[in-house]
Tab-separated table of C-alpha atoms in Angstrom:
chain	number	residue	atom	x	y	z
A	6	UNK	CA	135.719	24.376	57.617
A	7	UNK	CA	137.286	27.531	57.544
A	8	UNK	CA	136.840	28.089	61.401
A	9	UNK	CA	139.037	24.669	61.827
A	10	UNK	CA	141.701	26.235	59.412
A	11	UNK	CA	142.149	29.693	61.219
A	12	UNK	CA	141.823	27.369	64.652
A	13	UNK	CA	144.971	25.325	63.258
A	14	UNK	CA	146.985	28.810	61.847
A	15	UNK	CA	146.154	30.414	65.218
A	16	UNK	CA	148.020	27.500	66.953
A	17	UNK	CA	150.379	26.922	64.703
A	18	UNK	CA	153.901	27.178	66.317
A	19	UNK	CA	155.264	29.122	63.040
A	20	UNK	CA	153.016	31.412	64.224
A	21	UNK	CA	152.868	31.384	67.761
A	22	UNK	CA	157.194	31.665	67.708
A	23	UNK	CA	156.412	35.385	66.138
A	24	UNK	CA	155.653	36.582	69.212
A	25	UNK	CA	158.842	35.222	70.757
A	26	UNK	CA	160.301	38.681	68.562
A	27	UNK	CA	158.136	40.566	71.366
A	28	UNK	CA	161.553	40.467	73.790
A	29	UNK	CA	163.844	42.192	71.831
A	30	UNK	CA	161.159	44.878	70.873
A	31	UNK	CA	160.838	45.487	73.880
A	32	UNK	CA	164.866	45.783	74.747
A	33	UNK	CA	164.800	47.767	71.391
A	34	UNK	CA	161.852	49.791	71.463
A	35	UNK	CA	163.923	52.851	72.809
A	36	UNK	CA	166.060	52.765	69.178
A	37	UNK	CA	162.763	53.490	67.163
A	38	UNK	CA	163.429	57.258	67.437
A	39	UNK	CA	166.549	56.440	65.397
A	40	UNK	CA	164.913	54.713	62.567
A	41	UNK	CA	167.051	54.837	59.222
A	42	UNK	CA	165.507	56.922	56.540
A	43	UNK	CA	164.862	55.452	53.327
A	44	UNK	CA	164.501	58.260	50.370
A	45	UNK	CA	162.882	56.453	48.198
A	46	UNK	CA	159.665	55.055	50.291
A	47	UNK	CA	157.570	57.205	52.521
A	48	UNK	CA	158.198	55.536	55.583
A	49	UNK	CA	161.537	54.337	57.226
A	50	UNK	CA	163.095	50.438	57.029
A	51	UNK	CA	162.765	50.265	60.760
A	52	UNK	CA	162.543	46.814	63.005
A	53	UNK	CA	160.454	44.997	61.912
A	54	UNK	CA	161.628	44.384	58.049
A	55	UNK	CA	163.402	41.207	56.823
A	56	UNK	CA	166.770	43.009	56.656
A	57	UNK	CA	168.296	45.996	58.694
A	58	UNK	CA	168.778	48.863	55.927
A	59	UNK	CA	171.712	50.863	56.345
A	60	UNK	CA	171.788	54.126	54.111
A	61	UNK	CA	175.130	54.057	52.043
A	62	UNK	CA	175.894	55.977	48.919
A	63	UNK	CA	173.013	56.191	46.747
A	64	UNK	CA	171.691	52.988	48.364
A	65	UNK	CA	171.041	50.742	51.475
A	66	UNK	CA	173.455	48.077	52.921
A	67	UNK	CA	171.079	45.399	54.119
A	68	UNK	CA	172.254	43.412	57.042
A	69	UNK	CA	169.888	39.936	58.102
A	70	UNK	CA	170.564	36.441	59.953
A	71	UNK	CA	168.518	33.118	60.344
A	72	UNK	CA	169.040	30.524	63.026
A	73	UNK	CA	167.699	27.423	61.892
A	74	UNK	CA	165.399	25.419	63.615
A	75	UNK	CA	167.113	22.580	66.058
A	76	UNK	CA	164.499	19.405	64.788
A	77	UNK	CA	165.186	19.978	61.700
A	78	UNK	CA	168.512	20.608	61.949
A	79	UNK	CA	169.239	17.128	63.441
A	80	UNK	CA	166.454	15.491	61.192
A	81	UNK	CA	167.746	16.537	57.999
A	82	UNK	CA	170.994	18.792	58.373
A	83	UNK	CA	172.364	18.454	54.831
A	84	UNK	CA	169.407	20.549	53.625
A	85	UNK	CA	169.161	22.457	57.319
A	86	UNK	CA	172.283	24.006	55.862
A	87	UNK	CA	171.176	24.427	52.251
A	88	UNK	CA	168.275	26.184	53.726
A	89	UNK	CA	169.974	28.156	56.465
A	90	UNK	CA	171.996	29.872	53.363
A	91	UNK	CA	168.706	30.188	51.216
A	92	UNK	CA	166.284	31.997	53.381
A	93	UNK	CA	169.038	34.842	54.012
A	94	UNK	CA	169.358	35.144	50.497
A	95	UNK	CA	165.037	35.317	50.160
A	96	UNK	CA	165.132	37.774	52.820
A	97	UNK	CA	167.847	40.452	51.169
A	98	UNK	CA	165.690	39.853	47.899
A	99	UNK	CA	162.357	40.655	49.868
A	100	UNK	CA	163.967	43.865	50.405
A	101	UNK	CA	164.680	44.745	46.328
A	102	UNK	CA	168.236	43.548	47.219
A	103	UNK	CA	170.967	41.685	45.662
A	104	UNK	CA	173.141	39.287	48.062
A	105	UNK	CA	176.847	39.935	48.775
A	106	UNK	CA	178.187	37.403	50.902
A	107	UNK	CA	177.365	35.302	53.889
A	108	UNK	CA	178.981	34.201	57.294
A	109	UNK	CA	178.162	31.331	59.131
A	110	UNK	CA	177.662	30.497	62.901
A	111	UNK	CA	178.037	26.189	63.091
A	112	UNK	CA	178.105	23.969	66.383
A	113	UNK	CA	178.503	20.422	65.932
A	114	UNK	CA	178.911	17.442	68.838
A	115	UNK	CA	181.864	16.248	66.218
A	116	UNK	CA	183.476	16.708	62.927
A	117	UNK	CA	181.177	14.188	61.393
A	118	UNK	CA	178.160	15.929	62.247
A	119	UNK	CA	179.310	18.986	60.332
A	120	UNK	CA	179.862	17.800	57.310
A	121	UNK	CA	176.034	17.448	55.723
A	122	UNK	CA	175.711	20.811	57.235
A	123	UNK	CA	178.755	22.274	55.613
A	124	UNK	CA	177.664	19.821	52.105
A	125	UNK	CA	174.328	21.834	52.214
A	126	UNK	CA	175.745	25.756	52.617
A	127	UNK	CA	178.025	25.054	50.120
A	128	UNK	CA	175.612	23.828	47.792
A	129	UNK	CA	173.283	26.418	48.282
A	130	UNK	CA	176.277	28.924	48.070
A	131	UNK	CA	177.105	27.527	44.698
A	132	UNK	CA	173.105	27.987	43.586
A	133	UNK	CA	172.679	31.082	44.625
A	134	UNK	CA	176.209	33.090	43.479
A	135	UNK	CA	176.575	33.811	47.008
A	136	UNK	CA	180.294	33.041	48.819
A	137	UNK	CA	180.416	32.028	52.247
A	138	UNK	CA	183.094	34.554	53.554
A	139	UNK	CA	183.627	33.533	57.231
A	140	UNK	CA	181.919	32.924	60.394
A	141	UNK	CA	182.825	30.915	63.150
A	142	UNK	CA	182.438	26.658	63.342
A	143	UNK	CA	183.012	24.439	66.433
A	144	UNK	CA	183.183	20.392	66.316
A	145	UNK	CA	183.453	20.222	70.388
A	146	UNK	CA	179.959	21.389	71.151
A	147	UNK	CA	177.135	19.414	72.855
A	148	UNK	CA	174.749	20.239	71.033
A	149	UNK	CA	174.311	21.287	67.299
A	150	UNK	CA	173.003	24.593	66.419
A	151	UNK	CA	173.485	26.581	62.886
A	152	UNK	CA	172.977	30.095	62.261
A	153	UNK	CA	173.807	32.328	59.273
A	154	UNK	CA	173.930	35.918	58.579
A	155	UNK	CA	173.872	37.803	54.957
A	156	UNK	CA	175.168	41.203	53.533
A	157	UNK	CA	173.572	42.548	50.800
A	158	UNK	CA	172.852	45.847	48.543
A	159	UNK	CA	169.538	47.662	47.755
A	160	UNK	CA	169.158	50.549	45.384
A	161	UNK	CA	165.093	50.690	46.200
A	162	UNK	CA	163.561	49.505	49.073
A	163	UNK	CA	160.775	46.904	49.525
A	164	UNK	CA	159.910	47.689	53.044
A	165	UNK	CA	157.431	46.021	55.662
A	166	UNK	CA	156.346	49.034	56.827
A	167	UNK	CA	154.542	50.934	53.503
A	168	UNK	CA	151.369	48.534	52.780
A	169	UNK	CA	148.043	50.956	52.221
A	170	UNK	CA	144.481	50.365	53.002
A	171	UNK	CA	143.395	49.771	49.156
A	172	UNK	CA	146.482	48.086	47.874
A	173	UNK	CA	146.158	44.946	46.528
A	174	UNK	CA	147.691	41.690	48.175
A	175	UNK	CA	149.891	40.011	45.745
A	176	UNK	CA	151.041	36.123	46.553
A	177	UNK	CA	154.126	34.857	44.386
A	178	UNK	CA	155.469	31.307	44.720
A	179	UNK	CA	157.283	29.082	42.871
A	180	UNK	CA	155.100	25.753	43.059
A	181	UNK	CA	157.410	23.302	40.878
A	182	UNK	CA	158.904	21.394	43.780
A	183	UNK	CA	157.655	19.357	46.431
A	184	UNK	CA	156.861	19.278	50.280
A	185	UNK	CA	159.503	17.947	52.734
A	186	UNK	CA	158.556	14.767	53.989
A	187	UNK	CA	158.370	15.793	57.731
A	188	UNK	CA	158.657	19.344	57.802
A	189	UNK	CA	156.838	22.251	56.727
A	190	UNK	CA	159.110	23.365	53.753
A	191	UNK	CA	158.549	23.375	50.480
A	192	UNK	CA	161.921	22.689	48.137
A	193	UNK	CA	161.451	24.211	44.565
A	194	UNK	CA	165.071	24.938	45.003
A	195	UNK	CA	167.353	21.707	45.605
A	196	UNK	CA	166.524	20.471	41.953
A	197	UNK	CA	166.358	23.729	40.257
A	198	UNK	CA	168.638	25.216	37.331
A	199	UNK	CA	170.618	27.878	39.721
A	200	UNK	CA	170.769	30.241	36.574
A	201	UNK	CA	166.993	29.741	37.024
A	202	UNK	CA	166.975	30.054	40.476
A	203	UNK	CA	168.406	33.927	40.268
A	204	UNK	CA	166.780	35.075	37.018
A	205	UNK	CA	163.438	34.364	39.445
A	206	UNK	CA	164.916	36.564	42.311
A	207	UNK	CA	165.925	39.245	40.340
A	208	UNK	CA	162.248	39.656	40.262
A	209	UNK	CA	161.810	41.092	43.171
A	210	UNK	CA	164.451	44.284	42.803
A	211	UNK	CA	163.297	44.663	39.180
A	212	UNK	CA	159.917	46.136	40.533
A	213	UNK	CA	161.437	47.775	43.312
A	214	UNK	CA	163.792	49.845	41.101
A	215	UNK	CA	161.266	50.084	38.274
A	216	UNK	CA	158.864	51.818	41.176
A	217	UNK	CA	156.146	49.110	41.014
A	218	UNK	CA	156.124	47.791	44.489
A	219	UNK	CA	157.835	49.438	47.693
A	220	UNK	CA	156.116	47.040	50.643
A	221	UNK	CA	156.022	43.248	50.927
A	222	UNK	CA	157.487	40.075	52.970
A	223	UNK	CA	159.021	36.909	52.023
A	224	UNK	CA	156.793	34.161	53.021
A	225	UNK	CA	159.079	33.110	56.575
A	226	UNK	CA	157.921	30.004	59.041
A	227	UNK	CA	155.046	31.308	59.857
A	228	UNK	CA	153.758	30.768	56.458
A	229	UNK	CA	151.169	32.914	53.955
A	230	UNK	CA	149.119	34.101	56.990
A	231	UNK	CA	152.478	34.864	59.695
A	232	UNK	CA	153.643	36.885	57.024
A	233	UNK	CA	150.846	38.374	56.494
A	234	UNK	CA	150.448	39.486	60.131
A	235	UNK	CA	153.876	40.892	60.153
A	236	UNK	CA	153.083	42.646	56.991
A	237	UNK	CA	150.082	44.103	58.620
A	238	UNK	CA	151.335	44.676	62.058
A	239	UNK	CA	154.186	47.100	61.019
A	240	UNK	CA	151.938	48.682	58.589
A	241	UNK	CA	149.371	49.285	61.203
A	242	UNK	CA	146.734	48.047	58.661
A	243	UNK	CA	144.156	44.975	58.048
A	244	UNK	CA	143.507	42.785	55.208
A	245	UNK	CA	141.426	40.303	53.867
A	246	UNK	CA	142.721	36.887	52.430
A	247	UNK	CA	141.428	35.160	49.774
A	248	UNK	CA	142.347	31.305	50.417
A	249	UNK	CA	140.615	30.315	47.466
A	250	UNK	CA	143.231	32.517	45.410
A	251	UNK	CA	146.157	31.868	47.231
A	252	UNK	CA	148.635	29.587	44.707
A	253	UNK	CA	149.227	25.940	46.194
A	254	UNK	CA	150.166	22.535	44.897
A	255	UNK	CA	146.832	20.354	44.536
A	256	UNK	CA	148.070	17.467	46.595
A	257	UNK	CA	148.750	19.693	49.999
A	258	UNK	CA	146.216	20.350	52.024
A	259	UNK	CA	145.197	24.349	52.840
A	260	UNK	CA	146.047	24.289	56.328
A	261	UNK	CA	149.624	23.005	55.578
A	262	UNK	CA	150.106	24.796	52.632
A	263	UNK	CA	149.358	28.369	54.983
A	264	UNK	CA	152.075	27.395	57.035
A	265	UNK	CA	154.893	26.081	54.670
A	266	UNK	CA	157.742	28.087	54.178
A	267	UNK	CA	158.497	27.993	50.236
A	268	UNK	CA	161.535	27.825	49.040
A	269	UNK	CA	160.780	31.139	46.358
A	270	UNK	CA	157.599	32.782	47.842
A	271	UNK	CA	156.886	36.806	48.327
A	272	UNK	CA	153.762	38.514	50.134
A	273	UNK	CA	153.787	41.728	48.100
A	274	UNK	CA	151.067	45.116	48.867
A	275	UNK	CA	151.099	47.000	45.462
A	276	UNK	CA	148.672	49.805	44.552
A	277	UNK	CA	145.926	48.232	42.224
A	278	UNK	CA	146.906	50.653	39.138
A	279	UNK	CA	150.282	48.616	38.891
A	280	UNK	CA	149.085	45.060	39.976
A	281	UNK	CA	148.724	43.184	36.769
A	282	UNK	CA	152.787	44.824	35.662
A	283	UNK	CA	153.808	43.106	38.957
A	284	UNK	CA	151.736	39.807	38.178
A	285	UNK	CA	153.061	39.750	34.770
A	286	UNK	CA	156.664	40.258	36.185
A	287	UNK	CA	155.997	36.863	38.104
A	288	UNK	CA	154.377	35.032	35.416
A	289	UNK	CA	157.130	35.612	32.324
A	290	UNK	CA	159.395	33.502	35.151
A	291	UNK	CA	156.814	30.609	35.224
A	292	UNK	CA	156.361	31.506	39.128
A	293	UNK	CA	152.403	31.157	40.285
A	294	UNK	CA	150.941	34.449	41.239
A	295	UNK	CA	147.773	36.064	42.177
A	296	UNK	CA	145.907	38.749	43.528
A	297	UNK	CA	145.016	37.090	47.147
A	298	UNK	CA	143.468	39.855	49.207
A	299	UNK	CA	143.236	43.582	49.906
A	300	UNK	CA	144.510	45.925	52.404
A	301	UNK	CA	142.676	48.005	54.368
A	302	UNK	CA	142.653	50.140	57.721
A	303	UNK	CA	141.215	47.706	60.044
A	304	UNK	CA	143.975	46.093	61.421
A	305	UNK	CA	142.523	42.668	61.559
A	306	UNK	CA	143.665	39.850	59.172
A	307	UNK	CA	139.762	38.067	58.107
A	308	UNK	CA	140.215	34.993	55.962
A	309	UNK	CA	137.654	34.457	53.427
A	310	UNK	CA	137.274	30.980	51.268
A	311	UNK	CA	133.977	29.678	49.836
A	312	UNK	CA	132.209	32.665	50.955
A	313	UNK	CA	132.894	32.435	54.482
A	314	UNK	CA	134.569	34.979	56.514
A	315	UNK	CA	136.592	34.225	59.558
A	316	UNK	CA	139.164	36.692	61.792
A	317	UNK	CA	142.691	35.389	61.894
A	318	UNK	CA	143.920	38.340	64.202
A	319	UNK	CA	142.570	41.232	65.379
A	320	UNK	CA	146.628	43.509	65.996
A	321	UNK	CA	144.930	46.323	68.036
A	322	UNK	CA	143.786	43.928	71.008
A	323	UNK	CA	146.670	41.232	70.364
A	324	UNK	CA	149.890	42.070	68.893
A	325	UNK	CA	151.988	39.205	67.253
A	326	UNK	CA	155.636	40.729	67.289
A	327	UNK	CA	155.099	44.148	69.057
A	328	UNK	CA	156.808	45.534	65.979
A	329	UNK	CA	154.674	48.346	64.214
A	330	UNK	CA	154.894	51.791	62.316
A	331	UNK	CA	154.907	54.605	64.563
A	332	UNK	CA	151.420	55.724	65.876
A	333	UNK	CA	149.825	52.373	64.747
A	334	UNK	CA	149.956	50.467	68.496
């Protein structure tokens, strides 16, 4: 069973697309030397994290953009857009950040195919607190394509690059939603009280600021275990994952539920002495979480569920973006 489920992750093109992230690291690699550094974790927010962190003032200008997926931006473009604005906002949180503002990149065939697009970014605008300040649309395109790009502010970082062989592997997701009917998201947002929606992201630079977690992901397309490897790859560490542990709706099977992107969902490495503050953080906002795994200094990802043991990825003979710490390739 779980050889079939790592078989399916492996393949997975949430995963697989990862490595696409290879060709700019390589343009880029030269620009490592130059890495921003962050005074308040021990290693620098190089590439590799969810947002670019500028130093400014006594804190970091955070800089990130999402294109959004073509099928799914022609299957369902209303929430294509709601999404496109939501997962820039998830990514500046991931960080310990709060959002600014957002611009928008939109190409539509015609003015009628813009307008669920435009419906959905201003809706998740709206839920979020988060204006749309500019960007650049087109009606005379032949194709449609939607990208959006996010400013935001961070006092303390959450970084990608500061998980520690012993640390424990926190998973936090918000599981009172549903799956998308076709694709691999899962909306606990759409529905949701936007007051709610906020109080359960100011989670995330609550426990960066109060010092309780300084490395973690948000849970992106490629799903619990992609963001896992990412986690792990610019760390230049290993983990196990506990599937058993990992929170999931009863009605979705593991294999899709790895590779959903939720709409609220966080991969977080904390030392153990502070786990349980960082679980209860989570669970006074109703959000699922749980201890799912532990790091270590292997840098291979092994699943474990039902006392099997199976490696995911083994980073020193295959990396997945070509992103990593310095002195971990």
């Amino acid at each position: 069973m779980l050889g079939g489920v790592a078989a399916e992750l492996r393949g997975a093109i949430g995963v697989l697309a990862k490595r696409d992230v290879q060709i700019p690291a390589r343009y880029l690699s030269g620009e490592r030397g130059a890495a921003l550094a962050a005074s308040s974790v021990e290693r620098p927010a190089a590439l590799g994290d969810d947002c670019a962190a500028i130093p400014d003032g006594d804190g970091y200008l955070l800089l990130a953009a999402e294109g959004i997926w073509p099928a799914f931006l022609e299957g369902d473009p209303r929430f294509a857009g709601y999404s496109a604005v939501m997962v820039n906002v998830s990514d500046v949180y991931a960080m310990g950040g709060r959002p600014i503002a957002v611009v928008d990149v939109v190409w539509g065939t015609s003015a009628g195919a813009l307008e669920p697009v435009w419906e959905g970014m201003v809706a998740a605008s709206r839920a979020y607190g988060v204006p749309i300040v500019g960007g650049h649309t087109s009606a005379r395109s032949p194709y449609n394509a939607l990208a959006v790009a996010i400013a935001g502010r961070a006092r303390r970082l959450i970084t990608s690059f500061a998980a520690r062989p012993g640390d424990v592997l926190v998973a936090a997701i918000d599981l009172r939603g549903e799956m998308h009917a076709e694709h691999p998201f899962w909306n606990a947002s759409t529905g949701a009280d936007p007051a709610r929606l906020r109080g359960d992201l100011e989670v995330l630079p609550a426990l960066a600021e109060a010092g309780l977690c300084d490395a973690g992901k948000d849970i992106s397309m490629g799903g619990v275990a992609g963001t896992l490897l990412m986690l792990l790859e610019t760390s230049g560490a290993g983990a196990v994952l506990d599937l058993d542990a990992v929170p999931r709706p009863r009605d979705v099977p593991l294999a899709r539920w790895l590779l959903a992107f939720p709409s609220y969902g966080f991969l977080l490495s904390v030392r153990p002495e502070v786990a349980g503050e960082v679980l209860s953080a989570f669970a006074r906002r109703g959000i699922a979480s749980a201890a799912v795994g532990a790091v270590d200094g292997s840098r291979r990802l092994i699943l474990q569920a039902a006392g099997e043991r199976q490696t995911l990825w083994d980073l020193s003979a295959e990396p997945l973006t070509g992103l990593a710490r310095e002195g971990a390739r």
